[in-house]
Amino acid sequence: MAAEVPIQDPTSQSNYTKIATTNVALDWTIDFEKRYIYGSATHQLVAREDVSEVMYADPAATLMTGLTGFVDSFDTHALDIGSVEVEGKIVETRLDPEHPVMGSALHVPLPLTHAKETVSVKITYETTEKCPALMWLEKELTEGKEFSYLFSQCQPIYARSLAPLQDTPSVKLASVVFECSHARVHLRSRLTMPKPEPIPSYLLAIAAGNLRYRPFVVPEGRTWQSGVWTEPELLQDAYNEFCDDTPRYLAAAEGLAGPYKFGVYDLLVLPHSFPYGGMENPCISFMTPTLITGDRSLTDVVIHELTHSWFGNGVTHAHASHFWLNEGWTTYIERLLQELIHSPGHRGLSYVIGYKNLVDALELLIIGFDVGEDPDAAYSRVPYDKGANFILLLERTLGGIDVFLPYIREYVKTYMGHSITTTQWRDHLYSFFGDREDKIKALDSIDWDAWFYGEGVTLPTKLEYDLTLVTAANDLADRWDASRNINDPSELDFKRSDIDALDSKQRTVFLERMETYPPLPLDHLLFLDSLYGFSQTTNSEIRMPFYLVMLKDPTSPIAKQFAQQVLDWVIGKDTGIIQGRMKFCRPLFRAVNKVDREATLAAYYSARTLFHPIARKLIEQDLGLNAELRQ
């Protein structure tokens, strides 16, 4: 980590501060057999400064690239670059040696270009087998098992492996044009996506497979559309899970943050190898199938993803050091919506769950990344949960939600379509309340440095939450802890109905509290599972923390007894369904690795190719595997 927060994006090699893409046209052909995409990316770029400072001029350009004249730089990673045209004329370019994180800078010579003038650059290329953004699935790994499947994941810096781009959140694309065809099918589609609001490159996305669509009923008076995409075999279940809550959540979000700007809000339920709970791609959030439980208990994840339409997709962090502006604001609004849609207790419950994750990895909110440092390697829950707690503190310090809500709306209105830093955000906050001395005094009372740069196992300010829904879960866990000295399980005063009144999140809180205690005796833990059936639940949000309770002491008999069961579940040995979501697979691989490393590695390598390339990289980092094995 760097001692200071960088001004420019430390993960991009493009010269976006001098000349930047405003529009890009992607002409792609998908080849499922060879597993690559080939075609072109045509950029319309606008100079941000006069030509003497817009591009690298001789002699600097010549020294850096071996080219003479003025040069634009694009980010690429694992791409096979073909020809490059500038204003319709083929030019000589240079591709730098590959940096392990940032990839290779592609240098393109340009004509003299003055500030605000435009220039067109067309790059012909193809992806390669090392592309970390793409997941290719054989038909046997899909629900229908008849057609192959492809999907992408570009956040945080993988869009450069999908196309040569200025791959930084500081550059926002006003429009994207897709022309796509299948290499062996006479089918071609064209999609022009002029965005009501520009988007950063990490929101570029593609999915291709046997997909079907079903629309949701949208509340009267709303101008947007909404529905769900997925494979036909999953369509009815996906529709039933999300059809009511998604439009309701989006309408509620508009009430807080202002009008929804993107026209369409769809969900795409992906295969189980998708490494995240959701990805906020504009107009269509990519979602994990683990949310489909049949009881709609996990649909709140949709609140988080759609809230990004304002915080992230709309108002965007300038680069990775300010990532908390995306996730902290989104998590805060998500929890506020839970209070408005459900109850104050639901908001408090989410903060308690988040706080447990936060304490496990409490660190800086604003990270000073070194140039070329991998933002995925520093990923944690801190931007989400410390960020949300910080904004909750601001809400309370300034006088409550009635005082804070007008600021939220003005913040979105001011910066929608822009990429900003933490300093810009704070300056705007002070400016909004600038004519109210009491509010400025309240803001000055906050220890900003402690929140932004402080580390430790507690938050800088202790916050109280509504514990209405937490108490029942904690009380049950406390009873189990108090029972550890009863030797005969038949004398334990527990029954199956103990958890009947607890919803999915409350059961998670129960298990997370159990994990904070010393491990219970073997017979107690086996009795707990026989009563509550957590090892057989299809709800991964419950099954994962249950397994962590079983594995807490890696030397214990219960850990050794459950180790293989956990591995089989993660790799889908008996079900054919892997737990590709990193929220589940990474902590479980880490935990079982402490119990039986040999079995862990054997299980992982048997299913390695089923995990997304991003998940593979981080799992192998967790397991301490050599770099050459992570190729």
XYZ file of C-alpha atoms in Angstrom:
631
model
C 0.000 0.000 0.000
C 1.146 3.534 -0.755
C 1.606 6.042 2.050
C -0.566 8.583 0.212
C -3.708 8.272 -1.866
C -2.800 8.658 -5.563
C -4.388 11.387 -7.634
C -4.619 9.388 -10.860
C -5.842 5.813 -11.175
C -2.937 3.579 -10.059
C -4.324 0.581 -11.953
C -4.515 2.140 -15.423
C -1.696 2.706 -17.914
C -3.847 4.875 -20.195
C -3.279 8.622 -20.526
C -6.935 9.382 -19.845
C -6.202 12.714 -18.195
C -5.068 14.034 -21.569
C -7.446 12.346 -24.009
C -10.453 10.198 -23.163
C -12.951 7.893 -24.861
C -16.510 9.199 -24.934
C -18.121 6.535 -27.157
C -17.105 3.029 -28.133
C -18.507 0.648 -30.755
C -17.820 -3.053 -30.170
C -18.155 -5.396 -33.153
C -17.798 -8.935 -31.825
C -18.036 -12.506 -33.051
C -18.356 -15.170 -30.357
C -16.693 -18.517 -31.009
C -17.853 -21.024 -28.408
C -15.793 -23.847 -29.882
C -12.479 -21.966 -29.688
C -13.591 -19.977 -26.638
C -12.748 -16.509 -27.750
C -14.296 -13.294 -28.963
C -12.853 -11.555 -31.993
C -13.706 -8.282 -33.664
C -12.988 -4.627 -33.090
C -13.389 -1.696 -30.713
C -13.844 1.718 -32.321
C -13.235 4.625 -29.967
C -14.329 8.206 -30.320
C -11.918 10.173 -28.147
C -11.984 13.804 -27.053
C -8.827 15.700 -26.160
C -8.980 17.131 -22.660
C -6.028 19.499 -23.137
C -4.250 21.298 -25.960
C -2.128 19.092 -28.153
C 1.183 20.015 -26.541
C -0.064 18.356 -23.372
C -2.721 16.027 -24.697
C -0.463 13.203 -25.826
C 3.134 12.282 -25.247
C 5.176 14.362 -27.726
C 8.685 13.828 -28.973
C 11.102 13.037 -27.497
C 9.158 11.487 -24.599
C 6.859 9.466 -26.851
C 9.771 8.153 -28.836
C 11.619 7.066 -25.712
C 8.569 5.366 -24.234
C 7.079 3.693 -27.279
C 9.613 3.766 -30.059
C 7.050 5.772 -32.042
C 7.284 9.357 -33.161
C 4.513 11.905 -32.894
C 1.687 12.078 -30.385
C 0.524 8.920 -28.660
C -2.638 7.670 -26.978
C -2.451 4.714 -24.588
C -5.057 2.024 -24.014
C -5.241 -0.649 -21.320
C -5.159 -4.242 -22.551
C -4.769 -7.589 -20.822
C -4.334 -10.973 -22.503
C -5.521 -9.617 -25.863
C -4.131 -10.497 -29.279
C -3.970 -7.119 -31.026
C -4.365 -7.006 -34.806
C -4.501 -3.845 -36.899
C -5.100 -0.329 -35.571
C -6.625 2.489 -37.602
C -6.604 6.192 -36.763
C -9.169 8.202 -38.725
C -9.408 5.280 -41.156
C -5.674 4.879 -41.768
C -3.649 1.919 -40.483
C -0.862 3.010 -38.131
C 2.107 1.369 -36.458
C 1.629 0.740 -32.725
C 3.529 -0.716 -29.842
C 2.315 -3.123 -27.146
C 4.316 -2.950 -23.919
C 5.435 -6.051 -21.993
C 2.689 -7.411 -19.783
C 2.415 -6.171 -16.210
C 1.020 -8.990 -13.999
C -1.865 -6.817 -12.771
C -2.336 -3.952 -15.222
C -1.664 -5.879 -18.415
C -0.034 -4.260 -21.443
C -0.286 -0.635 -22.503
C -1.122 -0.254 -26.195
C 0.414 2.952 -27.608
C -1.266 4.446 -30.671
C 0.189 7.436 -32.571
C -2.297 10.231 -33.207
C -2.431 13.342 -35.401
C -2.190 16.760 -33.787
C -5.358 17.161 -31.758
C -6.416 20.278 -29.872
C -8.511 20.467 -26.723
C -12.132 19.377 -27.282
C -11.332 17.999 -30.741
C -12.223 14.372 -31.473
C -10.297 11.528 -33.058
C -11.386 8.015 -34.052
C -9.321 4.899 -33.279
C -10.358 1.411 -34.432
C -8.556 -1.572 -32.885
C -9.006 -5.074 -34.272
C -8.262 -7.802 -31.754
C -9.291 -11.084 -30.184
C -9.464 -12.360 -26.637
C -7.277 -15.275 -25.509
C -7.587 -18.253 -23.197
C -6.041 -16.175 -20.386
C -8.902 -13.652 -20.423
C -10.001 -13.258 -16.759
C -13.236 -11.449 -17.636
C -14.899 -14.345 -19.467
C -16.359 -17.592 -18.165
C -17.051 -20.236 -20.823
C -19.295 -23.087 -19.740
C -19.775 -26.376 -21.548
C -23.406 -27.287 -22.041
C -23.156 -29.992 -19.342
C -22.649 -27.240 -16.743
C -25.837 -25.366 -17.622
C -29.359 -25.988 -16.362
C -30.601 -27.288 -19.710
C -27.396 -29.116 -20.681
C -28.064 -28.444 -24.382
C -26.233 -25.187 -25.157
C -22.918 -23.651 -24.128
C -22.904 -20.497 -22.033
C -20.742 -17.379 -21.775
C -20.790 -14.526 -19.274
C -18.439 -11.757 -18.235
C -17.301 -10.059 -15.051
C -15.307 -6.879 -15.636
C -15.089 -5.241 -12.213
C -12.666 -4.031 -11.031
C -10.066 -3.987 -13.868
C -10.929 -6.874 -16.193
C -12.716 -4.970 -18.965
C -9.281 -4.494 -20.557
C -9.195 -8.251 -21.196
C -12.521 -7.998 -23.050
C -11.573 -5.012 -25.197
C -8.751 -2.455 -25.450
C -10.038 0.427 -23.333
C -9.082 3.242 -21.044
C -10.034 0.931 -18.215
C -10.570 3.310 -15.317
C -13.713 4.523 -13.534
C -12.478 8.051 -14.211
C -13.487 7.614 -17.872
C -17.226 7.294 -18.455
C -18.701 6.197 -21.772
C -21.618 8.241 -23.063
C -22.703 5.464 -25.423
C -21.836 1.874 -26.257
C -22.778 0.136 -29.515
C -22.659 -3.676 -29.619
C -22.742 -5.666 -32.837
C -22.488 -9.339 -32.043
C -22.640 -12.581 -33.999
C -22.057 -16.299 -33.448
C -19.126 -17.803 -35.328
C -21.058 -20.862 -36.507
C -24.623 -19.594 -36.608
C -25.955 -17.182 -39.233
C -27.258 -14.811 -36.597
C -26.210 -11.236 -35.981
C -27.618 -8.680 -33.563
C -27.001 -5.001 -33.076
C -27.671 -3.133 -29.878
C -27.138 0.585 -29.537
C -27.015 1.672 -25.933
C -26.893 5.461 -25.686
C -26.945 5.821 -21.919
C -29.081 8.462 -20.258
C -26.031 8.636 -17.999
C -22.472 7.647 -18.996
C -20.940 4.523 -17.476
C -17.404 3.371 -16.599
C -15.732 0.518 -18.455
C -16.076 -1.970 -15.594
C -19.817 -2.022 -16.288
C -19.409 -3.451 -19.790
C -20.936 -6.918 -19.822
C -21.948 -9.779 -22.074
C -23.904 -12.987 -21.576
C -24.727 -15.520 -24.280
C -26.571 -18.796 -24.015
C -30.030 -20.303 -24.128
C -31.793 -17.460 -22.352
C -35.451 -16.541 -21.932
C -37.158 -13.416 -20.618
C -40.257 -12.762 -18.571
C -41.414 -9.218 -17.679
C -42.490 -8.080 -14.228
C -45.590 -6.015 -13.552
C -44.388 -2.433 -13.021
C -46.203 -0.131 -10.576
C -48.580 2.319 -12.227
C -47.018 5.641 -13.163
C -43.442 4.338 -13.503
C -41.683 4.927 -16.820
C -39.213 2.053 -16.589
C -39.542 -1.630 -17.438
C -38.341 -4.627 -15.442
C -38.103 -8.397 -15.819
C -35.875 -11.434 -15.473
C -33.628 -13.347 -17.882
C -32.319 -16.862 -17.308
C -32.279 -20.333 -18.802
C -35.775 -21.686 -19.557
C -35.430 -24.444 -16.954
C -34.983 -21.826 -14.220
C -37.283 -19.118 -15.536
C -40.406 -19.933 -13.495
C -38.506 -20.203 -10.209
C -36.565 -17.010 -10.915
C -39.739 -15.161 -11.845
C -41.543 -16.317 -8.706
C -38.589 -15.290 -6.529
C -38.163 -11.751 -7.864
C -41.374 -10.668 -9.636
C -42.962 -8.761 -6.743
C -39.958 -7.464 -4.811
C -37.862 -6.086 -7.691
C -40.357 -3.456 -8.962
C -41.303 -2.606 -5.368
C -37.678 -2.092 -4.362
C -36.901 0.051 -7.409
C -39.924 2.277 -6.800
C -38.860 2.720 -3.169
C -35.302 3.604 -4.224
C -36.664 6.331 -6.509
C -38.428 7.785 -3.502
C -35.095 8.193 -1.737
C -32.550 9.004 -4.443
C -34.579 10.427 -7.316
C -35.734 9.143 -10.716
C -34.263 5.952 -12.141
C -32.248 7.084 -15.168
C -31.602 3.896 -17.133
C -35.059 3.041 -18.511
C -34.851 -0.723 -17.983
C -33.989 -2.691 -14.873
C -33.730 -6.414 -15.540
C -32.138 -9.303 -13.684
C -30.073 -12.040 -15.298
C -29.809 -15.145 -13.126
C -26.510 -16.783 -14.059
C -25.065 -20.275 -13.529
C -23.504 -21.208 -10.185
C -19.965 -20.350 -11.270
C -20.780 -16.628 -11.071
C -18.367 -15.421 -8.373
C -20.505 -12.722 -6.731
C -23.942 -12.264 -5.200
C -24.710 -9.720 -7.867
C -23.094 -7.333 -10.311
C -24.707 -3.993 -11.009
C -24.291 -3.921 -14.791
C -26.452 -1.048 -16.085
C -29.989 -1.971 -17.131
C -29.410 -5.633 -16.176
C -27.974 -6.820 -12.871
C -26.199 -10.168 -13.038
C -27.363 -12.320 -10.095
C -26.284 -15.546 -8.437
C -28.776 -18.447 -8.503
C -28.077 -18.986 -4.774
C -30.661 -16.251 -4.144
C -33.446 -18.535 -5.362
C -34.615 -20.204 -2.165
C -38.344 -20.461 -2.863
C -39.254 -18.196 0.059
C -37.907 -14.850 -1.223
C -35.740 -14.564 1.891
C -32.655 -13.362 0.013
C -34.178 -10.902 -2.443
C -32.740 -7.991 -0.465
C -29.577 -8.501 -2.524
C -31.578 -6.959 -5.376
C -31.910 -3.784 -3.295
C -28.135 -3.509 -3.167
C -27.640 -4.029 -6.884
C -30.362 -1.651 -8.050
C -29.177 1.018 -5.595
C -25.916 1.081 -7.562
C -27.919 2.735 -10.352
C -27.457 5.924 -8.340
C -24.315 5.150 -6.310
C -21.667 3.586 -8.550
C -23.236 3.508 -11.986
C -24.465 7.087 -11.658
C -22.079 8.716 -9.180
C -18.846 6.769 -9.652
C -15.621 6.509 -7.646
C -12.631 8.012 -9.454
C -10.474 4.937 -8.847
C -9.940 2.021 -6.475
C -8.771 4.161 -3.533
C -12.258 5.704 -3.392
C -14.199 2.470 -3.904
C -16.023 3.058 -0.630
C -17.986 5.888 -2.316
C -19.661 3.184 -4.415
C -20.158 0.469 -1.857
C -20.472 2.471 1.362
C -23.222 4.658 -0.050
C -24.956 1.711 -1.713
C -24.904 -0.354 1.491
C -26.164 2.586 3.534
C -29.081 3.217 1.141
C -29.799 -0.531 0.918
C -30.218 -0.674 4.705
C -32.265 2.500 4.814
C -34.601 0.966 2.242
C -34.884 -2.152 4.401
C -36.153 0.059 7.196
C -38.671 1.782 4.946
C -39.828 -1.422 3.220
C -39.718 -3.774 6.208
C -38.944 -2.291 9.643
C -36.228 -0.512 11.660
C -35.340 -3.938 13.047
C -34.393 -5.184 9.573
C -32.047 -2.241 9.136
C -30.440 -2.983 12.492
C -30.156 -6.678 11.699
C -28.215 -5.928 8.516
C -25.858 -3.608 10.373
C -25.169 -6.320 12.965
C -24.404 -8.897 10.255
C -22.205 -6.379 8.488
C -20.384 -5.469 11.688
C -19.332 -9.083 12.191
C -17.775 -9.093 8.719
C -16.212 -5.712 9.394
C -14.447 -6.715 12.599
C -12.949 -9.677 10.767
C -11.128 -7.287 8.407
C -11.257 -3.742 9.799
C -8.831 -1.466 7.983
C -8.559 1.801 6.057
C -11.617 3.169 4.298
C -9.491 5.065 1.774
C -6.651 2.866 0.537
C -3.459 4.310 -0.889
C -2.838 1.821 -3.682
C 0.620 1.580 -5.171
C 0.845 1.811 -8.958
C 0.058 -1.623 -10.331
C -1.302 -3.027 -7.073
C -4.156 -5.488 -7.541
C -7.417 -4.035 -6.143
C -8.874 -7.541 -5.908
C -6.073 -8.552 -3.529
C -7.169 -5.797 -1.140
C -10.880 -6.596 -1.438
C -12.768 -6.812 1.851
C -16.076 -5.835 3.412
C -14.572 -2.591 4.752
C -15.749 -0.288 1.911
C -19.253 -1.700 2.334
C -19.694 -1.885 6.089
C -17.311 0.736 7.462
C -18.554 3.041 4.714
C -22.211 2.403 5.572
C -21.543 2.946 9.275
C -19.740 6.197 8.512
C -22.666 7.544 6.494
C -25.068 6.371 9.218
C -22.977 8.443 11.655
C -23.332 11.455 9.346
C -27.098 10.955 9.188
C -27.355 10.927 12.982
C -24.812 13.701 13.568
C -26.624 16.052 11.204
C -30.016 15.481 12.814
C -31.592 12.365 11.347
C -32.918 11.185 8.008
C -35.274 14.149 7.494
C -32.249 16.463 7.536
C -29.966 14.125 5.628
C -32.308 13.025 2.833
C -32.321 16.387 0.987
C -28.535 16.216 0.953
C -28.611 12.677 -0.508
C -30.791 13.847 -3.372
C -28.632 16.901 -4.037
C -25.475 14.755 -3.979
C -26.935 12.454 -6.645
C -28.229 15.384 -8.699
C -24.848 17.137 -8.610
C -22.589 14.216 -9.471
C -24.769 11.898 -11.553
C -22.719 10.978 -14.619
C -19.417 11.970 -13.002
C -16.495 10.215 -11.308
C -15.379 11.778 -8.037
C -12.905 11.459 -5.177
C -13.549 11.408 -1.452
C -12.316 14.993 -1.179
C -14.836 16.166 -3.775
C -17.609 14.378 -1.907
C -16.664 15.888 1.459
C -16.331 19.380 -0.008
C -19.814 19.036 -1.474
C -21.201 17.872 1.889
C -19.760 20.923 3.659
C -20.973 23.194 0.875
C -24.533 21.880 1.123
C -24.722 22.720 4.828
C -22.478 25.791 4.504
C -25.089 28.350 5.585
C -26.007 26.426 8.758
C -23.463 27.006 11.491
C -24.814 24.228 13.700
C -24.417 21.647 10.941
C -20.874 22.732 10.114
C -20.024 22.480 13.794
C -21.538 18.995 13.850
C -19.470 17.942 10.824
C -16.322 19.379 12.403
C -16.918 17.179 15.458
C -16.327 14.042 13.367
C -12.865 12.479 13.440
C -12.525 12.270 9.657
C -8.981 10.915 9.672
C -9.925 8.093 12.039
C -12.764 7.030 9.734
C -10.785 7.380 6.517
C -7.367 6.113 7.564
C -7.786 4.441 10.945
C -7.360 0.724 11.525
C -8.182 -1.535 14.462
C -10.897 -3.903 15.640
C -13.523 -1.255 16.454
C -15.113 1.640 14.624
C -13.906 5.163 15.533
C -17.376 5.895 16.926
C -19.574 3.290 18.575
C -22.977 3.148 16.903
C -26.146 1.649 18.335
C -28.506 -0.379 16.143
C -32.100 -1.512 16.496
C -31.663 -5.018 17.935
C -35.324 -6.059 17.797
C -34.633 -8.924 15.382
C -31.144 -9.659 16.689
C -32.063 -10.436 20.285
C -33.960 -13.667 19.597
C -31.085 -15.068 17.538
C -28.485 -14.079 20.109
C -30.551 -15.458 22.978
C -30.752 -18.861 21.290
C -26.993 -18.882 20.714
C -26.396 -17.891 24.341
C -28.530 -20.820 25.504
C -26.448 -23.231 23.446
C -23.248 -21.766 24.839
C -24.555 -22.116 28.401
C -25.399 -25.767 27.779
C -21.840 -26.910 27.096
C -21.451 -28.495 30.536
C -24.440 -30.816 30.106
C -22.876 -34.118 29.141
C -25.940 -35.971 27.932
C -27.455 -34.425 24.747
C -30.829 -35.957 25.604
C -30.999 -33.588 28.565
C -30.561 -30.504 26.400
C -33.578 -28.220 26.345
C -33.722 -27.533 22.616
C -36.227 -28.430 19.908
C -36.747 -28.008 16.170
C -39.220 -25.187 16.658
C -36.492 -23.013 18.218
C -35.724 -21.566 14.791
C -39.214 -21.533 13.303
C -39.700 -17.860 14.123
C -36.240 -16.880 12.850
C -35.930 -15.732 9.247
C -32.913 -16.456 7.074
C -30.880 -13.482 8.282
C -31.688 -14.193 11.933
C -30.461 -17.754 11.501
C -27.267 -16.348 10.055
C -26.874 -14.109 13.112
C -27.421 -17.139 15.365
C -24.669 -19.084 13.616
C -22.280 -16.153 13.510
C -22.713 -15.677 17.251
C -22.092 -19.390 17.758
C -18.830 -18.976 15.903
C -17.662 -16.361 18.428
C -17.852 -18.883 21.282
C -15.359 -21.652 22.027
C -16.418 -24.761 20.068
C -19.161 -26.807 21.687
C -18.578 -30.497 22.485
C -18.913 -32.947 19.601
C -22.245 -34.390 20.772
C -23.724 -30.917 21.167
C -22.823 -29.924 17.626
C -24.161 -33.149 16.153
C -27.370 -32.701 18.134
C -27.684 -29.102 16.909
C -27.485 -30.250 13.306
C -29.910 -33.108 13.860
C -32.439 -30.601 15.221
C -32.053 -27.733 12.792
C -30.812 -29.529 9.669
C -28.384 -26.795 8.685
C -26.043 -29.211 6.908
C -28.843 -30.099 4.489
C -30.374 -26.698 3.847
C -30.354 -25.424 0.271
C -29.925 -21.875 1.578
C -26.210 -21.205 1.155
C -26.366 -18.131 3.392
C -27.155 -20.486 6.290
C -25.152 -23.541 5.292
C -21.855 -21.661 4.939
C -21.789 -20.139 8.474
C -22.946 -23.488 9.891
C -19.927 -25.163 8.320
C -17.658 -22.483 9.743
C -18.986 -23.328 13.216
C -18.169 -26.983 12.625
C -14.672 -26.160 11.369
C -13.720 -23.538 13.931
C -11.257 -25.795 15.755
C -9.334 -27.480 12.914
C -7.942 -30.131 15.274
C -11.323 -31.195 16.636
C -13.102 -34.456 15.766
C -16.125 -32.530 14.462
C -13.946 -30.567 12.027
C -12.366 -33.754 10.713
C -15.772 -35.367 10.446
C -17.267 -32.482 8.423
C -14.228 -31.572 6.297
C -14.993 -33.850 3.362
C -18.705 -33.012 3.452
C -17.834 -29.327 3.187
C -15.481 -29.911 0.264
C -18.028 -32.063 -1.549
C -20.630 -29.327 -1.155
C -18.342 -26.548 -2.404
C -17.251 -28.432 -5.525
C -20.696 -29.951 -6.151
C -19.407 -33.522 -6.063
C -22.811 -35.131 -5.583
C -25.091 -32.396 -6.908
C -23.123 -31.060 -9.872
C -23.704 -27.562 -8.472
C -20.546 -25.791 -7.315
C -20.538 -22.965 -4.800
C -18.854 -20.547 -7.184
C -19.871 -17.462 -5.227
C -16.696 -16.295 -3.489
C -18.601 -15.308 -0.358
C -19.046 -19.048 0.224
C -16.209 -20.900 -1.477
C -13.277 -18.765 -0.294
C -13.879 -18.874 3.489
C -14.759 -22.565 3.344
C -11.659 -23.494 1.352
C -9.570 -21.501 3.851
C -11.223 -23.212 6.816
C -10.971 -26.779 5.466
C -7.386 -26.146 4.405
C -6.521 -25.827 8.104
C -8.159 -29.179 8.778
C -6.876 -31.261 5.869
C -4.733 -29.518 3.261
C -4.247 -32.617 1.150
C -7.985 -33.203 0.811
C -8.566 -29.494 0.168
C -6.107 -29.322 -2.703
C -7.377 -32.564 -4.186
C -10.955 -31.316 -4.130
C -10.055 -27.904 -5.510
C -7.977 -29.224 -8.396
C -10.698 -31.706 -9.315
C -13.102 -28.804 -9.887
C -10.717 -25.934 -10.627
C -11.975 -25.171 -14.130
C -15.556 -24.901 -12.883
C -14.734 -21.754 -10.908
C -14.605 -18.338 -12.537
C -11.074 -17.103 -13.394
C -11.380 -14.324 -10.787
C -12.399 -16.852 -8.134
C -9.563 -19.186 -9.143
C -7.011 -16.432 -8.739
C -8.190 -15.501 -5.257
C -8.775 -19.055 -4.025
C -5.254 -19.979 -5.059
C -3.962 -16.873 -3.337
C -5.853 -17.934 -0.185
C -4.402 -21.431 -0.347
C -0.862 -20.173 -0.866
C -0.364 -21.865 -4.208
C 2.624 -20.962 -6.333
C 2.243 -18.278 -8.972
C 2.967 -20.723 -11.760
C -0.060 -22.781 -10.692
C -2.283 -19.728 -11.000
C -1.862 -19.320 -14.728
